[in-house]
């Protein structure tokens, strides 16, 4: 009986069986399980195993990309709502109202639009299968870094101004 696997499912079943054997072994709890295989895998079996593992990895990669893209899409929808609120009802949202005295409304709207653009570029980078997908991710990170510096600057400025006003 050789180590032949036809599908990724069989690989998982074989691994579970080995794990059960390892857990149920009473003779030595500190040794790794060994399988007495009389012959090594031939090239076709190795290639089949590698193909099945690559297929599983590609499927899991697509699933995680979809999860991150969904999170980015939800954040973009939230930002679009923030833009809508800031445009029609300026300074009604608390997280924008903190900066009312320091920043004009159009700057807040522009920053939110840039964040939507960064999220869109990140989504493009996740699902683009060409060589350029890394560029999309880097563009997104660059815009995000500029936005982070912008928001940190105004948050620190807000803290200094609020501390100064509380001392007066």
Coordinates of N, CA and C in Angstrom, one line a residue:
X1 N 0.8 -1.2 0.0 CA 0.0 0.0 0.0 C 0.9 1.2 0.0
X2 N 0.8 2.0 -1.1 CA 1.7 3.2 -1.2 C 0.9 4.4 -0.7
X3 N 1.5 5.5 -0.8 CA 1.0 6.8 -0.4 C 0.4 7.5 -1.6
X4 N -0.7 7.0 -2.0 CA -1.4 7.6 -3.2 C -2.5 8.5 -2.8
X5 N -2.6 9.7 -3.3 CA -3.7 10.6 -3.0 C -4.3 11.1 -4.3
X6 N -5.6 11.0 -4.4 CA -6.2 11.4 -5.6 C -6.7 12.8 -5.5
X7 N -7.1 13.2 -4.4 CA -7.7 14.6 -4.2 C -7.1 15.2 -3.0
X8 N -7.4 16.5 -2.8 CA -7.0 17.2 -1.6 C -7.8 16.7 -0.4
X9 N -9.0 16.2 -0.7 CA -9.8 15.7 0.4 C -9.2 14.5 1.0
X10 N -8.6 13.6 0.1 CA -8.0 12.4 0.7 C -6.7 12.8 1.5
X11 N -6.1 13.8 1.1 CA -4.9 14.3 1.8 C -5.3 14.7 3.2
X12 N -6.4 15.5 3.3 CA -6.9 15.9 4.6 C -7.3 14.7 5.5
X13 N -8.0 13.8 4.9 CA -8.4 12.6 5.6 C -7.2 11.8 6.1
X14 N -6.2 11.7 5.3 CA -5.0 11.0 5.7 C -4.3 11.7 6.9
X15 N -4.2 13.0 6.8 CA -3.6 13.8 7.9 C -4.4 13.7 9.2
X16 N -5.7 13.6 9.1 CA -6.6 13.5 10.3 C -6.3 12.1 10.9
X17 N -6.2 11.1 10.0 CA -6.0 9.7 10.5 C -4.6 9.7 11.3
X18 N -3.6 10.3 10.7 CA -2.3 10.3 11.3 C -2.4 11.1 12.7
X19 N -3.1 12.1 12.7 CA -3.3 12.9 13.9 C -4.0 12.1 15.0
X20 N -5.0 11.3 14.6 CA -5.7 10.5 15.6 C -4.7 9.4 16.1
X21 N -4.0 8.8 15.2 CA -3.0 7.8 15.6 C -2.0 8.4 16.6
X22 N -1.5 9.6 16.3 CA -0.6 10.2 17.2 C -1.2 10.5 18.6
X23 N -2.4 11.0 18.6 CA -3.0 11.3 19.9 C -3.3 10.0 20.7
X24 N -3.7 8.9 20.0 CA -4.0 7.7 20.7 C -2.8 6.8 21.0
X25 N -1.7 7.2 20.6 CA -0.5 6.4 20.9 C -0.2 6.5 22.4
X26 N -0.2 5.4 23.1 CA 0.1 5.4 24.6 C 1.5 5.1 24.9
X27 N 2.3 4.5 24.0 CA 3.6 4.1 24.3 C 4.6 5.2 24.5
X28 N 4.6 6.2 23.7 CA 5.5 7.3 23.9 C 4.8 8.6 23.5
X29 N 4.5 9.5 24.5 CA 3.8 10.7 24.2 C 4.7 11.8 23.6
X30 N 6.0 11.6 23.6 CA 6.9 12.7 23.2 C 7.5 12.4 21.8
X31 N 7.1 11.4 21.1 CA 7.7 11.1 19.8 C 6.7 11.4 18.7
X32 N 7.2 11.8 17.6 CA 6.4 12.1 16.4 C 5.9 10.8 15.8
X33 N 4.8 10.8 15.1 CA 4.3 9.6 14.5 C 5.2 9.3 13.3
X34 N 5.4 8.1 13.0 CA 6.1 7.6 11.9 C 5.2 6.7 11.1
X35 N 5.4 6.8 9.8 CA 4.7 5.9 8.9 C 5.7 5.0 8.2
X36 N 5.5 3.8 8.3 CA 6.4 2.9 7.6 C 6.0 2.7 6.2
X37 N 6.6 3.5 5.3 CA 6.3 3.4 3.9 C 7.4 2.7 3.2
X38 N 7.1 1.6 2.6 CA 8.2 0.8 2.0 C 8.8 1.5 0.8
X39 N 8.1 2.3 0.1 CA 8.7 3.0 -1.1 C 8.4 4.5 -1.0
X40 N 9.3 5.3 -1.5 CA 9.0 6.7 -1.6 C 8.0 7.0 -2.7
X41 N 7.5 8.2 -2.7 CA 6.5 8.6 -3.7 C 7.2 8.7 -5.1
X42 N 6.5 8.2 -6.1 CA 7.1 8.5 -7.4 C 6.8 9.9 -7.9
X43 N 7.4 10.3 -9.0 CA 7.3 11.6 -9.5 C 5.9 12.0 -9.8
X44 N 5.1 11.2 -10.4 CA 3.7 11.5 -10.7 C 2.9 11.8 -9.4
X45 N 3.1 10.9 -8.4 CA 2.4 11.1 -7.1 C 2.8 12.5 -6.5
X46 N 4.1 12.8 -6.5 CA 4.6 14.0 -6.0 C 4.0 15.2 -6.7
X47 N 4.0 15.1 -8.0 CA 3.4 16.2 -8.8 C 1.9 16.4 -8.5
X48 N 1.2 15.3 -8.4 CA -0.2 15.3 -8.1 C -0.5 16.0 -6.7
X49 N 0.4 15.6 -5.7 CA 0.3 16.2 -4.4 C 0.6 17.7 -4.4
X50 N 1.6 18.0 -5.1 CA 1.9 19.5 -5.2 C 0.8 20.2 -5.9
X51 N 0.2 19.7 -7.0 CA -0.9 20.4 -7.7 C -2.1 20.5 -6.7
X52 N -2.4 19.5 -6.0 CA -3.5 19.6 -5.1 C -3.3 20.6 -4.0
X53 N -2.0 20.7 -3.5 CA -1.7 21.7 -2.4 C -1.7 23.1 -3.0
X54 N -1.3 23.3 -4.3 CA -1.3 24.6 -4.9 C -2.8 25.0 -5.2
X55 N -3.6 24.0 -5.5 CA -5.0 24.4 -5.8 C -5.7 24.8 -4.5
X56 N -5.4 24.1 -3.4 CA -5.9 24.5 -2.1 C -5.4 25.8 -1.6
X57 N -4.2 26.1 -1.9 CA -3.6 27.4 -1.5 C -4.2 28.5 -2.3
X58 N -4.4 28.3 -3.6 CA -5.1 29.3 -4.5 C -6.5 29.6 -4.0
X59 N -7.2 28.5 -3.7 CA -8.6 28.7 -3.2 C -8.6 29.5 -1.9
X60 N -7.8 29.2 -0.9 CA -7.7 29.9 0.3 C -7.3 31.3 0.1
X61 N -6.3 31.6 -0.8 CA -5.9 32.9 -1.1 C -7.0 33.8 -1.6
X62 N -7.8 33.2 -2.5 CA -9.0 33.9 -3.1 C -10.0 34.2 -2.0
X63 N -10.2 33.3 -1.1 CA -11.2 33.5 0.0 C -10.7 34.7 0.9
X64 N -9.4 34.7 1.3 CA -8.9 35.8 2.1 C -8.9 37.1 1.4
X65 N -8.6 37.1 0.1 CA -8.7 38.3 -0.7 C -10.1 38.9 -0.7
X66 N -11.1 37.9 -0.8 CA -12.5 38.4 -0.8 C -12.9 38.9 0.5
X67 N -12.4 38.4 1.6 CA -12.7 38.9 2.9 C -12.2 40.3 3.1
X68 N -10.9 40.5 2.7 CA -10.3 41.8 2.9 C -11.0 42.8 1.9
X69 N -11.3 42.4 0.7 CA -12.0 43.3 -0.2 C -13.4 43.7 0.3
X70 N -14.1 42.7 0.9 CA -15.4 43.1 1.5 C -15.3 44.1 2.6
X71 N -14.3 43.9 3.5 CA -14.0 44.9 4.5 C -13.7 46.3 4.0
X72 N -12.9 46.3 2.9 CA -12.5 47.6 2.3 C -13.7 48.2 1.7
X73 N -14.6 47.4 1.0 CA -15.8 47.9 0.4 C -16.7 48.5 1.5
X74 N -16.9 47.8 2.6 CA -17.8 48.3 3.6 C -17.2 49.6 4.2
X75 N -15.9 49.7 4.4 CA -15.3 51.0 4.8 C -15.5 52.1 3.8
X76 N -15.4 51.8 2.5 CA -15.6 52.8 1.5 C -17.1 53.2 1.5
X77 N -18.0 52.3 1.8 CA -19.4 52.7 1.9 C -19.6 53.7 3.1
X78 N -19.0 53.4 4.2 CA -19.0 54.2 5.3 C -18.5 55.6 5.0
X79 N -17.4 55.7 4.3 CA -16.8 56.9 3.9 C -17.7 57.7 3.0
X80 N -18.3 57.0 2.0 CA -19.3 57.7 1.2 C -20.4 58.3 1.9
X81 N -20.9 57.6 3.0 CA -21.9 58.1 3.8 C -21.4 59.4 4.6
X82 N -20.2 59.3 5.0 CA -19.6 60.5 5.7 C -19.5 61.7 4.8
X83 N -19.1 61.4 3.5 CA -19.0 62.5 2.5 C -20.4 63.1 2.3
X84 N -21.4 62.2 2.1 CA -22.8 62.7 1.9 C -23.2 63.6 3.1
X85 N -23.0 63.1 4.3 CA -23.4 63.9 5.5 C -22.6 65.2 5.6
X86 N -21.3 65.2 5.4 CA -20.5 66.4 5.5 C -20.9 67.4 4.4
X87 N -21.3 66.9 3.2 CA -21.7 67.8 2.1 C -23.1 68.5 2.4
X88 N -24.1 67.7 2.9 CA -25.4 68.2 3.1 C -25.6 68.8 4.4
X89 N -25.0 68.2 5.4 CA -25.1 68.7 6.8 C -23.8 68.9 7.5
X90 N -23.0 69.9 7.1 CA -21.7 70.1 7.6 C -21.6 70.0 9.1
X91 N -20.6 69.3 9.6 CA -20.2 69.2 11.0 C -21.3 68.6 11.9
X92 N -22.2 67.8 11.3 CA -23.2 67.1 12.1 C -22.6 65.8 12.7
X93 N -21.7 65.2 12.0 CA -21.1 64.0 12.5 C -20.0 64.3 13.5
X94 N -20.0 63.7 14.6 CA -19.2 64.0 15.7 C -17.7 63.9 15.3
X95 N -17.3 62.8 14.6 CA -15.9 62.7 14.3 C -15.4 63.7 13.3
X96 N -16.3 64.4 12.6 CA -15.9 65.5 11.8 C -16.0 66.8 12.5
X97 N -16.9 66.9 13.4 CA -17.2 68.2 14.2 C -16.0 68.6 15.1
X98 N -15.2 67.6 15.5 CA -14.0 67.9 16.3 C -13.1 68.9 15.6
X99 N -13.1 68.8 14.3 CA -12.1 69.6 13.5 C -12.8 70.9 12.9
X100 N -13.9 71.3 13.4 CA -14.7 72.4 12.8 C -13.9 73.7 12.8
X101 N -13.2 73.9 13.9 CA -12.5 75.2 14.0 C -11.2 75.2 13.3
X102 N -10.6 74.1 12.9 CA -9.3 74.0 12.3 C -9.3 73.8 10.8
X103 N -10.3 73.1 10.3 CA -10.3 72.6 8.9 C -11.6 73.1 8.3
X104 N -11.5 73.4 7.0 CA -12.7 73.7 6.2 C -13.4 72.4 5.8
X105 N -14.7 72.6 5.6 CA -15.5 71.4 5.3 C -15.0 70.7 4.0
X106 N -14.6 71.5 3.0 CA -14.2 70.9 1.7 C -12.9 70.0 1.9
X107 N -12.1 70.4 2.8 CA -10.9 69.6 3.1 C -11.2 68.2 3.7
X108 N -12.2 68.2 4.6 CA -12.6 67.0 5.2 C -13.2 66.1 4.1
X109 N -14.0 66.7 3.2 CA -14.7 65.9 2.1 C -13.6 65.4 1.2
X110 N -12.6 66.2 0.8 CA -11.5 65.7 0.0 C -10.7 64.6 0.6
X111 N -10.5 64.7 1.9 CA -9.7 63.6 2.6 C -10.5 62.3 2.6
X112 N -11.8 62.4 2.7 CA -12.7 61.2 2.7 C -12.7 60.6 1.3
X113 N -12.7 61.5 0.2 CA -12.7 61.0 -1.1 C -11.3 60.3 -1.4
X114 N -10.3 60.9 -0.9 CA -9.0 60.2 -1.1 C -8.9 58.9 -0.4
X115 N -9.6 58.8 0.8 CA -9.6 57.5 1.4 C -10.4 56.4 0.6
X116 N -11.5 56.9 0.0 CA -12.3 56.0 -0.9 C -11.4 55.6 -2.1
X117 N -10.6 56.5 -2.6 CA -9.7 56.2 -3.7 C -8.7 55.1 -3.3
X118 N -8.1 55.3 -2.1 CA -7.2 54.4 -1.6 C -7.8 53.0 -1.4
X119 N -9.0 52.9 -0.9 CA -9.6 51.6 -0.7 C -9.9 51.0 -2.1
X120 N -10.3 51.8 -3.0 CA -10.6 51.2 -4.4 C -9.3 50.7 -5.0
X121 N -8.2 51.4 -4.8 CA -6.9 50.9 -5.3 C -6.5 49.6 -4.6
X122 N -6.7 49.5 -3.4 CA -6.4 48.3 -2.6 C -7.2 47.1 -3.1
X123 N -8.5 47.4 -3.4 CA -9.3 46.3 -4.0 C -8.8 45.9 -5.3
X124 N -8.5 46.9 -6.2 CA -7.9 46.6 -7.5 C -6.6 45.7 -7.3
X125 N -5.8 46.1 -6.4 CA -4.6 45.3 -6.2 C -4.8 43.9 -5.7
X126 N -5.9 43.7 -4.9 CA -6.2 42.4 -4.5 C -6.6 41.5 -5.6
X127 N -7.4 42.0 -6.5 CA -8.0 41.1 -7.5 C -7.4 41.2 -8.9
X128 N -6.4 42.1 -9.1 CA -5.7 42.2 -10.4 C -4.7 41.1 -10.5
X129 N -4.7 40.3 -11.5 CA -3.8 39.1 -11.6 C -2.6 39.4 -12.4
X130 N -2.4 40.6 -12.9 CA -1.2 41.0 -13.6 C -0.1 41.4 -12.7
X131 N 1.1 41.7 -13.3 CA 2.2 42.2 -12.5 C 1.9 43.5 -11.7
X132 N 1.0 44.2 -12.2 CA 0.7 45.6 -11.7 C -0.1 45.5 -10.4
X133 N -0.5 44.4 -9.9 CA -1.2 44.3 -8.6 C -0.4 44.9 -7.4
X134 N 0.9 44.7 -7.5 CA 1.7 45.3 -6.4 C 1.7 46.8 -6.5
X135 N 1.7 47.3 -7.7 CA 1.7 48.8 -7.8 C 0.4 49.4 -7.2
X136 N -0.7 48.7 -7.5 CA -2.0 49.2 -6.9 C -1.9 49.2 -5.4
X137 N -1.4 48.2 -4.8 CA -1.3 48.1 -3.4 C -0.4 49.3 -2.9
X138 N 0.8 49.5 -3.5 CA 1.7 50.5 -3.1 C 1.1 51.9 -3.3
X139 N 0.3 52.1 -4.4 CA -0.4 53.4 -4.5 C -1.4 53.6 -3.4
X140 N -2.1 52.6 -3.1 CA -3.1 52.7 -2.0 C -2.4 53.0 -0.7
X141 N -1.3 52.3 -0.4 CA -0.5 52.6 0.8 C 0.0 54.0 0.9
X142 N 0.5 54.5 -0.3 CA 1.0 55.9 -0.3 C -0.1 56.9 0.0
X143 N -1.2 56.7 -0.6 CA -2.3 57.6 -0.3 C -2.8 57.5 1.2
X144 N -2.8 56.3 1.7 CA -3.2 56.0 3.1 C -2.2 56.7 4.0
X145 N -0.9 56.6 3.7 CA 0.1 57.2 4.5 C -0.1 58.8 4.6
X146 N -0.3 59.4 3.4 CA -0.6 60.8 3.4 C -1.8 61.2 4.2
X147 N -2.8 60.4 4.1 CA -4.1 60.6 4.9 C -3.8 60.4 6.4
X148 N -3.0 59.4 6.7 CA -2.7 59.2 8.2 C -2.0 60.4 8.7
X149 N -1.0 60.9 8.0 CA -0.2 62.1 8.5 C -1.2 63.3 8.6
X150 N -2.1 63.4 7.7 CA -3.0 64.5 7.7 C -3.9 64.5 9.0
X151 N -4.5 63.3 9.2 CA -5.4 63.1 10.4 C -4.6 63.2 11.7
X152 N -3.4 62.6 11.8 CA -2.7 62.7 13.0 C -2.3 64.1 13.3
X153 N -1.9 64.9 12.3 CA -1.6 66.3 12.5 C -2.7 67.0 13.1
X154 N -3.9 66.9 12.5 CA -5.1 67.6 13.0 C -5.6 67.1 14.4
X155 N -5.4 65.8 14.6 CA -5.8 65.3 15.9 C -4.8 65.8 17.0
X156 N -3.6 65.9 16.7 CA -2.6 66.4 17.7 C -2.8 67.9 17.9
X157 N -3.2 68.6 16.8 CA -3.5 70.0 16.9 C -4.7 70.2 17.8
X158 N -5.7 69.4 17.6 CA -7.0 69.5 18.4 C -6.7 69.3 19.8
X159 N -5.8 68.3 20.2 CA -5.5 68.1 21.6 C -4.8 69.3 22.2
X160 N -3.8 69.9 21.4 CA -3.1 71.1 21.9 C -4.1 72.2 22.1
X161 N -5.0 72.5 21.2 CA -6.0 73.6 21.3 C -6.9 73.3 22.4
X162 N -7.4 72.1 22.6 CA -8.4 71.8 23.6 C -7.7 71.9 25.0
X163 N -6.5 71.5 25.1 CA -5.7 71.7 26.4 C -5.5 73.2 26.7
X164 N -5.2 73.9 25.7 CA -5.0 75.4 25.9 C -6.3 76.1 26.3
X165 N -7.4 75.7 25.7 CA -8.7 76.3 26.0 C -9.1 75.9 27.4
X166 N -8.8 74.7 27.9 CA -9.2 74.3 29.2 C -8.4 75.0 30.3
X167 N -7.2 75.4 30.0 CA -6.4 76.1 30.9 C -6.8 77.6 31.1
X168 N -7.5 78.1 30.2 CA -7.9 79.5 30.2 C -9.0 79.7 31.1

